[in-house]
XYZ file of C-alpha atoms in Angstrom:
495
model
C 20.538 8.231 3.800
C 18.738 6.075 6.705
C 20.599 2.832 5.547
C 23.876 3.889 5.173
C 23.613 5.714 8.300
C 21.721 3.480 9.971
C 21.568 3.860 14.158
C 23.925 7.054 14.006
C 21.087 8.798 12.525
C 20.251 8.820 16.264
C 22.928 9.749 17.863
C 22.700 14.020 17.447
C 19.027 14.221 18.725
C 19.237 11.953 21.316
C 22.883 13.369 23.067
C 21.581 17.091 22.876
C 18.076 15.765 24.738
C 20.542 13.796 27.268
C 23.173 16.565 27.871
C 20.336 18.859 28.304
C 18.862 16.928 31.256
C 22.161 16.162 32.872
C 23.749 19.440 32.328
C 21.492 22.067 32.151
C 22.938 23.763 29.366
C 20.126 23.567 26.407
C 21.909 26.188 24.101
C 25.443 24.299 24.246
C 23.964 20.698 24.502
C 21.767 21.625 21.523
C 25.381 22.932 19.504
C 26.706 19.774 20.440
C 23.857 17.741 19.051
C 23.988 19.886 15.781
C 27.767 20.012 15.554
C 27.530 15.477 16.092
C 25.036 15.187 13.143
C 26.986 17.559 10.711
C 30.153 15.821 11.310
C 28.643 12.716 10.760
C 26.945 13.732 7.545
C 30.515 14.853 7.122
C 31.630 11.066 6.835
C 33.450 12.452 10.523
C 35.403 15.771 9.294
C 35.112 17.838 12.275
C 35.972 21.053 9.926
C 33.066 20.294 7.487
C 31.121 19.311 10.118
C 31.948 22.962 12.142
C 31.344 24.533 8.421
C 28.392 22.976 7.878
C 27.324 23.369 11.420
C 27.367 27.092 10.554
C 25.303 26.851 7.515
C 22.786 24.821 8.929
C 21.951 27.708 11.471
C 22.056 30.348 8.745
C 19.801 27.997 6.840
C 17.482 28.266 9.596
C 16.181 31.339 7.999
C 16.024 30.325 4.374
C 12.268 29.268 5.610
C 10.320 31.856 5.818
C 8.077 30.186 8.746
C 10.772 29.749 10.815
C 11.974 33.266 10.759
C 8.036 34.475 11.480
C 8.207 32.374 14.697
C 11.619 33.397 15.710
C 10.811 36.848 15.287
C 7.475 36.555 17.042
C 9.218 34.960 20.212
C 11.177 37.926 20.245
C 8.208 40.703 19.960
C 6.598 38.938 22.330
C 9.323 40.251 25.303
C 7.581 43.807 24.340
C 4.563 42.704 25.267
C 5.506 41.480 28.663
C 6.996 45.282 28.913
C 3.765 46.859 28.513
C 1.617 44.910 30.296
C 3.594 45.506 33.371
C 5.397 48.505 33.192
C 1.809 49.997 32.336
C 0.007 48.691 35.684
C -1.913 46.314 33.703
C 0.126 43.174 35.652
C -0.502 45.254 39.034
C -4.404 45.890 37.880
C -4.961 42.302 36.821
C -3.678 40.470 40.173
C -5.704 43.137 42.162
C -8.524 42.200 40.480
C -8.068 38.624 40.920
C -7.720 38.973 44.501
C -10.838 40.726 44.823
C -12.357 38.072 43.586
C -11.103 35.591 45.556
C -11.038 37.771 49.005
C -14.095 34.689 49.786
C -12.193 31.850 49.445
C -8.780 33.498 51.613
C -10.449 32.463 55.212
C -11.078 29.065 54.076
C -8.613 26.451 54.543
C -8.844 24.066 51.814
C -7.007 26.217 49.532
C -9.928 26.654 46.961
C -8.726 29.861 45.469
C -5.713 28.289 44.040
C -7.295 25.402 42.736
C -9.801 28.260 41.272
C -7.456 30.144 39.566
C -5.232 27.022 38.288
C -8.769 25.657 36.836
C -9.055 29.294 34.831
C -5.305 28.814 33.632
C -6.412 25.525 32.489
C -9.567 26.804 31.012
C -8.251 28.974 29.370
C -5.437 27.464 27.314
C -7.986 24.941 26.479
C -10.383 27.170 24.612
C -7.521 29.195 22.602
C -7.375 26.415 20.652
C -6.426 28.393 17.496
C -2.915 28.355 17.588
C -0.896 26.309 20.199
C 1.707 29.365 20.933
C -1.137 31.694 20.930
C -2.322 29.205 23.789
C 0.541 28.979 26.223
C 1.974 32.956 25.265
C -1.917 33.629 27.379
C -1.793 31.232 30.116
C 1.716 32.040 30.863
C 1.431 35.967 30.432
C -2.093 36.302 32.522
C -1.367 34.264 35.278
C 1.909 33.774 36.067
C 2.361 36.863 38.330
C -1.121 35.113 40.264
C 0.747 32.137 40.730
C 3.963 33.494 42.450
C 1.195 35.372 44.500
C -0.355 32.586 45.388
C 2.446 30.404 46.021
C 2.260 27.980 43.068
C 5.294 27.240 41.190
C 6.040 28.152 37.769
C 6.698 24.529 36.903
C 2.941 23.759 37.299
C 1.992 26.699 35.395
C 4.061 26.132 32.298
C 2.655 22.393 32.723
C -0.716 23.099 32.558
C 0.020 25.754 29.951
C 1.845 23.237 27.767
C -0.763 20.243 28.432
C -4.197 22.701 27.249
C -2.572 23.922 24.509
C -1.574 21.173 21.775
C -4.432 19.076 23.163
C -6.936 21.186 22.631
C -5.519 22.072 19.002
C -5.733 18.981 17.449
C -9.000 17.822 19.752
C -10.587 21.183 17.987
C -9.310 21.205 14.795
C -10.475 24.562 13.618
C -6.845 25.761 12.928
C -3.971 25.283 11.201
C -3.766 21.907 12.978
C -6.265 20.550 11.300
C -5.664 21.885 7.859
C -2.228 20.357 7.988
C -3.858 17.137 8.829
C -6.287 17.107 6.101
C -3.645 17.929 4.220
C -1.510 14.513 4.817
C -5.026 12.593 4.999
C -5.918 13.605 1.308
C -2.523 12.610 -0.088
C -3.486 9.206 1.266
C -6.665 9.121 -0.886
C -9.528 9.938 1.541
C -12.546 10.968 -0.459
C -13.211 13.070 2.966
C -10.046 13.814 4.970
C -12.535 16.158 7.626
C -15.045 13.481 8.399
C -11.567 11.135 8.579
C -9.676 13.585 10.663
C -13.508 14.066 13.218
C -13.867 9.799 13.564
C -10.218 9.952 14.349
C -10.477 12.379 17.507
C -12.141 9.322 19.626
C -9.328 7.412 19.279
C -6.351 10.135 20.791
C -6.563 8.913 23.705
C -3.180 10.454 24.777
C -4.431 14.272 24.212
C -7.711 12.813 25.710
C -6.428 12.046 28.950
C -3.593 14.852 28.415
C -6.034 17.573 28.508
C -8.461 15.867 31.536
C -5.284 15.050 33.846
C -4.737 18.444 34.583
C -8.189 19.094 36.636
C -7.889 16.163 37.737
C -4.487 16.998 39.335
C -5.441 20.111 40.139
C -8.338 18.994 42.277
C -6.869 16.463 43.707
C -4.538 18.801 45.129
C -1.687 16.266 45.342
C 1.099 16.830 43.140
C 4.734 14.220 42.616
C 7.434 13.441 41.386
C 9.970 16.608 40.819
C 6.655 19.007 40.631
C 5.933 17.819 44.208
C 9.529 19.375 44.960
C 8.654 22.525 42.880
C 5.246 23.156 44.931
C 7.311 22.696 48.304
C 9.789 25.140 47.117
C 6.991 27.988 45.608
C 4.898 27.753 48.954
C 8.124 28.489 50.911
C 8.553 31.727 48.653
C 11.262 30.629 46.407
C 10.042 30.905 42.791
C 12.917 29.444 40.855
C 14.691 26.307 42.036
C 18.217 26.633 43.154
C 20.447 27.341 39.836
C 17.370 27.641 37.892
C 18.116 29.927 34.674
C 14.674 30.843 33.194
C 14.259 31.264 29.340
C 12.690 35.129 29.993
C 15.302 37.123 31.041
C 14.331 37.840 34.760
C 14.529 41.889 34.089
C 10.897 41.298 31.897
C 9.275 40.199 34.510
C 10.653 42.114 38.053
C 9.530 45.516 36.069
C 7.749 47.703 38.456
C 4.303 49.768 37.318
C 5.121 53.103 36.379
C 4.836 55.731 39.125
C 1.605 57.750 39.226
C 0.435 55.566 37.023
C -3.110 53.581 37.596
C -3.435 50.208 37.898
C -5.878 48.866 35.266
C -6.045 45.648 34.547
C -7.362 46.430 31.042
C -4.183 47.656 30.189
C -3.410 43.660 30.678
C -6.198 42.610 29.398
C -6.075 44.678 25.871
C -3.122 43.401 24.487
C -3.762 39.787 25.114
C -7.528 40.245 23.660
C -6.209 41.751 20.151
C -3.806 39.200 19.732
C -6.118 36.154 20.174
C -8.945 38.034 18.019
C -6.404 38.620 15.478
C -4.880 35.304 15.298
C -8.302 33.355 13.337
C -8.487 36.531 11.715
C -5.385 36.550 9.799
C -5.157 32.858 9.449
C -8.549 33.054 7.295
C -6.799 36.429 5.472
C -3.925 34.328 4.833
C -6.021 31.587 3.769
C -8.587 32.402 1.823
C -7.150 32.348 -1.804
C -6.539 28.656 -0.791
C -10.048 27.970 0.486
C -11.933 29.682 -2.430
C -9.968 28.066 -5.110
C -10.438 24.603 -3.213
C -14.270 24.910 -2.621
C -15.260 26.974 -5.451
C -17.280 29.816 -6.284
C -20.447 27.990 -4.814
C -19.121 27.240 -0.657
C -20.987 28.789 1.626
C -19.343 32.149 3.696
C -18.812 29.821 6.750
C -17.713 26.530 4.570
C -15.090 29.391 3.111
C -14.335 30.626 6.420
C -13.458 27.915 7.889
C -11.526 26.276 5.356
C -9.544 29.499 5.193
C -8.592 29.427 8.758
C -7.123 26.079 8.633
C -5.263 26.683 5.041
C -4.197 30.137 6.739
C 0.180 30.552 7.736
C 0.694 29.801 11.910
C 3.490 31.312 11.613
C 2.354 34.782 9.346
C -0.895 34.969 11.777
C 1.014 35.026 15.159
C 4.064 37.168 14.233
C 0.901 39.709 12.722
C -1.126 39.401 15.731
C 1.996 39.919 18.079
C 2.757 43.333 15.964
C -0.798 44.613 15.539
C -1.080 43.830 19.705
C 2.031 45.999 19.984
C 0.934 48.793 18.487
C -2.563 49.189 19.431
C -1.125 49.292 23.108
C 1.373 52.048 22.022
C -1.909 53.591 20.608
C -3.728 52.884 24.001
C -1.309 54.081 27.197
C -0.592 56.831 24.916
C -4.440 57.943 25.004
C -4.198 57.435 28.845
C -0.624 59.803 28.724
C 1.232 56.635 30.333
C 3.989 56.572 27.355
C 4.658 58.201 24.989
C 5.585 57.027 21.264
C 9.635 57.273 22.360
C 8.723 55.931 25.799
C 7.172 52.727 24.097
C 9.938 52.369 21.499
C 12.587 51.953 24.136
C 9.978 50.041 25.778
C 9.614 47.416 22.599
C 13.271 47.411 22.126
C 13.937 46.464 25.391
C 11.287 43.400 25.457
C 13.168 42.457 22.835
C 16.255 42.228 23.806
C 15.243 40.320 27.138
C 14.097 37.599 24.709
C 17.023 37.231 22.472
C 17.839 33.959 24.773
C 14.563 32.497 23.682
C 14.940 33.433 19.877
C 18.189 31.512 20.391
C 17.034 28.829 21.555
C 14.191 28.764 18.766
C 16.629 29.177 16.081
C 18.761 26.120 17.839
C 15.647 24.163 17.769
C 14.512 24.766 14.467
C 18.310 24.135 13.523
C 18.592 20.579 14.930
C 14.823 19.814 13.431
C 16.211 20.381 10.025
C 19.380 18.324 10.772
C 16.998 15.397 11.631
C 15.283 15.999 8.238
C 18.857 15.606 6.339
C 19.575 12.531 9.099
C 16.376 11.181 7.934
C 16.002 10.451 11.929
C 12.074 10.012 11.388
C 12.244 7.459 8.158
C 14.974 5.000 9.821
C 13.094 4.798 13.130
C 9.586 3.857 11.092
C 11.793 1.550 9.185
C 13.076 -0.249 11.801
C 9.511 -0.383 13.695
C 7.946 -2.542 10.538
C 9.614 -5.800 11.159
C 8.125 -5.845 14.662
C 4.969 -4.806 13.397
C 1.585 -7.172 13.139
C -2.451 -6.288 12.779
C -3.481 -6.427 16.479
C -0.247 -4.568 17.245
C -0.539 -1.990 14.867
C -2.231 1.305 16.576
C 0.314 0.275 19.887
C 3.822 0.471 18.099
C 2.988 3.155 15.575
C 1.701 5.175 19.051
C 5.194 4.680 20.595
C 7.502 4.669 17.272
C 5.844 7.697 17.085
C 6.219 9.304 20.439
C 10.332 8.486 20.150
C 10.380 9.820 16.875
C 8.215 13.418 18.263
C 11.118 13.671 21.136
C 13.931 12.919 19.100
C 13.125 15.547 16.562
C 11.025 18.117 18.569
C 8.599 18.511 16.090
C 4.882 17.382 16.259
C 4.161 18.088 12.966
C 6.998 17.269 11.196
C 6.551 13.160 13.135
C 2.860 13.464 11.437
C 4.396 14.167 8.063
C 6.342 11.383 8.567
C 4.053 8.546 9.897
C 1.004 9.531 8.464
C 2.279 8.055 4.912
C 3.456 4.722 6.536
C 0.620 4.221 9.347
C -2.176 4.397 6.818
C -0.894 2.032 4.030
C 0.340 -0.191 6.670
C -3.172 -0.084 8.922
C -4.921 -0.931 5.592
C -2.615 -4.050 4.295
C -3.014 -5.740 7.470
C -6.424 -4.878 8.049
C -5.584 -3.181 11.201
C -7.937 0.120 12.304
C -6.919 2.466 10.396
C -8.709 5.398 12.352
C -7.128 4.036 15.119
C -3.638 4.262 13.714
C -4.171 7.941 12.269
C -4.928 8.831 15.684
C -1.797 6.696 17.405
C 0.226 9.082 14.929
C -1.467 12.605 16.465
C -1.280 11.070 20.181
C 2.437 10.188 19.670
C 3.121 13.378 17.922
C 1.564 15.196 20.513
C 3.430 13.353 23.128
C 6.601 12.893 22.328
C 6.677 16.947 21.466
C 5.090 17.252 24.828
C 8.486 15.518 26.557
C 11.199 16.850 24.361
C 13.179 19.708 25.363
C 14.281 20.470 21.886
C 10.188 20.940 21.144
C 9.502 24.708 20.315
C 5.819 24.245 22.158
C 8.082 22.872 25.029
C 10.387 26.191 25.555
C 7.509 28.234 24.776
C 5.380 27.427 27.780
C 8.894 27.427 29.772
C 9.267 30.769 28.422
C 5.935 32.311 29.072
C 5.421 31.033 32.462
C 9.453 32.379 33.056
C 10.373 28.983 34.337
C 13.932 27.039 33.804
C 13.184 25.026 30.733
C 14.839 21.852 31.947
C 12.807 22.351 35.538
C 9.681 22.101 33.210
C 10.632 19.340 31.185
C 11.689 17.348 34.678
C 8.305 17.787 35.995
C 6.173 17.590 33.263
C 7.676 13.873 32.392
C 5.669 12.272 34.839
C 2.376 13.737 34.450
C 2.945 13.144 30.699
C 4.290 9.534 31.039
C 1.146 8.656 32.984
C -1.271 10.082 29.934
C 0.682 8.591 27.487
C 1.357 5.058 29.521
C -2.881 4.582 29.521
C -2.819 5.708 25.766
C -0.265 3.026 25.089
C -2.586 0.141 27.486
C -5.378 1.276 25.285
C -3.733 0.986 21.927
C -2.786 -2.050 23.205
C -5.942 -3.684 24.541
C -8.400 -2.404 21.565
C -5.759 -3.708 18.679
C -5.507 -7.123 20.454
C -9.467 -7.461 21.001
């Protein structure tokens, strides 16, 4: 398909990502991308191409994973009804502020850096599950930033920028299995220990992950997010125009009168659905594990070879649910709601994320057209010609950071590269650690950037930001991470 299509496999991709940035219109510049790529698998028909257009989103569901997720973005909307509407929000920022009441008559601003160091902290060590990761940051501290002045934009940055990082810098997930997984098909005796030596060598989610305290200590922000801070110490949380993913009505909802403000009732829901997410990826997982290791492995050896052959997508739409009810379960003991109370309550949350599920479904939808465009395979293709030893962990870094953004897909661009990096590292005697981890860097990168990335609208949606504001200004702060990952691929292959 790549060589007949050759640079048009391209084109759909790369307009949606443009006419997103330029217009502002994700849902109808993604269409546009989707509707481009089916009419040119069409051979140009604009009627197959609208036809097909239509099955390709229905297809969307044929994959079991991708209906988990979607349905999991839109359960997630309940939660954010709860947590507020219960005084948990209320109870939480109280709390918060007690804490920093020492740090208010001080004027070098050390309570925000404090509490954007937590955020950080935080999405770094939910490493389990990257949506897991930025649903927390997002959830817990957004109402502290609009408190405290800070934009939204810097909170769905540093929720986006601790969350992939730290999932393929810690492994222990489904990350990592998925990894292994590619590794092993390329004949390593011991795709772990291959996967571990790699981690030195990412330098992108390396510096990725460190930029952000570094920024935030600093205390000097740029680009558009120098804008964005201006504009959130002046009051105004949402730039001018600004059309978050979250449906504003989820997150201007009041505590219930007479009700207490707790910031358990916060706290709770968020708890059981990180505890539950390693849980249910080992449940998921362990068939897999104990038929791989055998009747010999050790409990933890079988543990945690079950949580990284466990489903993402199965453990987060569980955890979601079980988090959902056990907070029915828990205002009801408290005589805050009642079971009909909380069902409008969940159906509500819902429907205040049905733009997000769209938007999911729109991604996933152009990520499969990529697949069928073969956008990925041409791209490598092309990159071999240019290709020599010393140059090796550089161009596979940056063929794959392009391919990442085009598709929006991380791991999809490892499934890809993996099985031409490695062969290709080995006949020219390049690094071959090196260029396993120039694939994960890119990946992570070049998901990082795109706005069609599901990672990407997730931390715009749980920090209730406009998802082109946080793609704007996140670029930079990315481009400087991966620019020194690219200078380092560069200067280590050459040497």
């Amino acid at each position: 398909m790549a060589e007949t299509l050759g640079i048009l496999t391209l084109l759909p991709p790369v307009i949606a990502i443009i006419l997103a940035i330029a217009t502002r219109q994700v849902f109808i510049s993604l269409i546009a991308g989707i509707f481009l790529g089916y009419v040119i698998l069409a051979g140009g028909n604009p009627w197959l191409g609208f036809l097909d257009t239509m099955q390709g989103l229905v297809d969307v569901f044929a994959d079991a994973g991708n209906t988990r997720t979607i349905m999991f973005c839109a359960l997630v909307g309940s939660l954010i009804v709860f947590m507020q509407r219960s005084g948990g929000v209320a109870g939480f920022i109280a709390a918060v502020e007690r804490r920093l009441a020492k740090y208010e008559a001080q004027a070098d601003g050390k309570g925000r850096v404090v509490v954007q160091l937590l955020a950080w902290l935080t999405g770094a060590l939910v490493f389990v599950e990257s949506s897991i990761s930025v649903l927390t940051v997002g959830t817990l501290y957004r109402p502290i930033f609009d408190k405290l002045g800070i934009s939204r934009e810097k909170l769905a940055y540093i929720a986006d920028s601790s969350s992939a990082p730290s999932s393929i810098l810690i492994p222990f997930n489904g990350w990592g299995a998925f990894i292994m997984t590619l590794l092993a098909a390329e004949g390593f005796a011991n795709p772990f220990s291959t996967m571990i030596q790699a981690i030195g060598y990412n330098f992108y989610a390396i510096f990725a992950l460190l930029l952000v305290p570094v920024i935030i200590l600093l205390k000097r922000d740029f680009g558009p997010m120098r804008k964005a801070a201006e504009r959130a110490a002046a009051g105004e949380v949402l730039s001018e125009g600004a059309t978050p993913v979250v449906d504003t009505e989820l997150t201007d909802i009041s505590a219930k009168e007479g009700v207490p403000q707790r910031a358990r009732n916060m706290i709770l829901p968020i708890v059981v659905m990180v505890v539950f997410m390693p849980f249910m990826l080992a449940y998921t997982g362990w068939s897999s594990a104990k038929e791989l290791l055998g009747a010999d492995a050790g409990a933890m050896e079988l543990v945690f070879q079950a949580i990284g052959s466990g489903s993402g997508s199965t453990a987060v739409l569980v955890a979601v649910t079980l988090s959902i009810l056990v907070s029915m379960a828990y205002y009801k003991v408290q005589g805050i709601f009642g079971i009909r109370e909380s069902v409008d309550l969940v159906l509500k949350g819902i429907a205040g994320l049905i733009p997000l599920a769209l938007l999911m479904l729109l991604a996933f939808a152009i990520g499969g057209l990529c697949k069928k465009l073969e956008t990925g395979i041409y791209v490598a293709d092309v990159a071999k010609g240019f290709l020599s030893p010393g140059l090796v962990p550089f161009l596979v870094f940056v063929v794959t950071c392009f391919i990442a953004f085009s598709t929006g897909t991380s791991w999809g661009t490892f499934a890809i590269m993996i099985p031409i990096a490695v062969p290709m590292a080995r006949d020219l005697d390049a690094n071959v650690l090196m260029a396993i981890a120039a694939v994960l860097g890119g990946g992570v990168f070049g998901d990082h950037c795109s706005p069609i990335s599901d990672t990407t609208i997730l931390s715009s949606m749980a920090s209730a930001t406009d998802h082109v504001d946080h793609v704007k200004t996140q670029l930079p702060y990315a481009g400087i991470a991966g620019g020194l990952a690219c200078l380092l691929y560069l200067v280590l292959g050459l040497v």
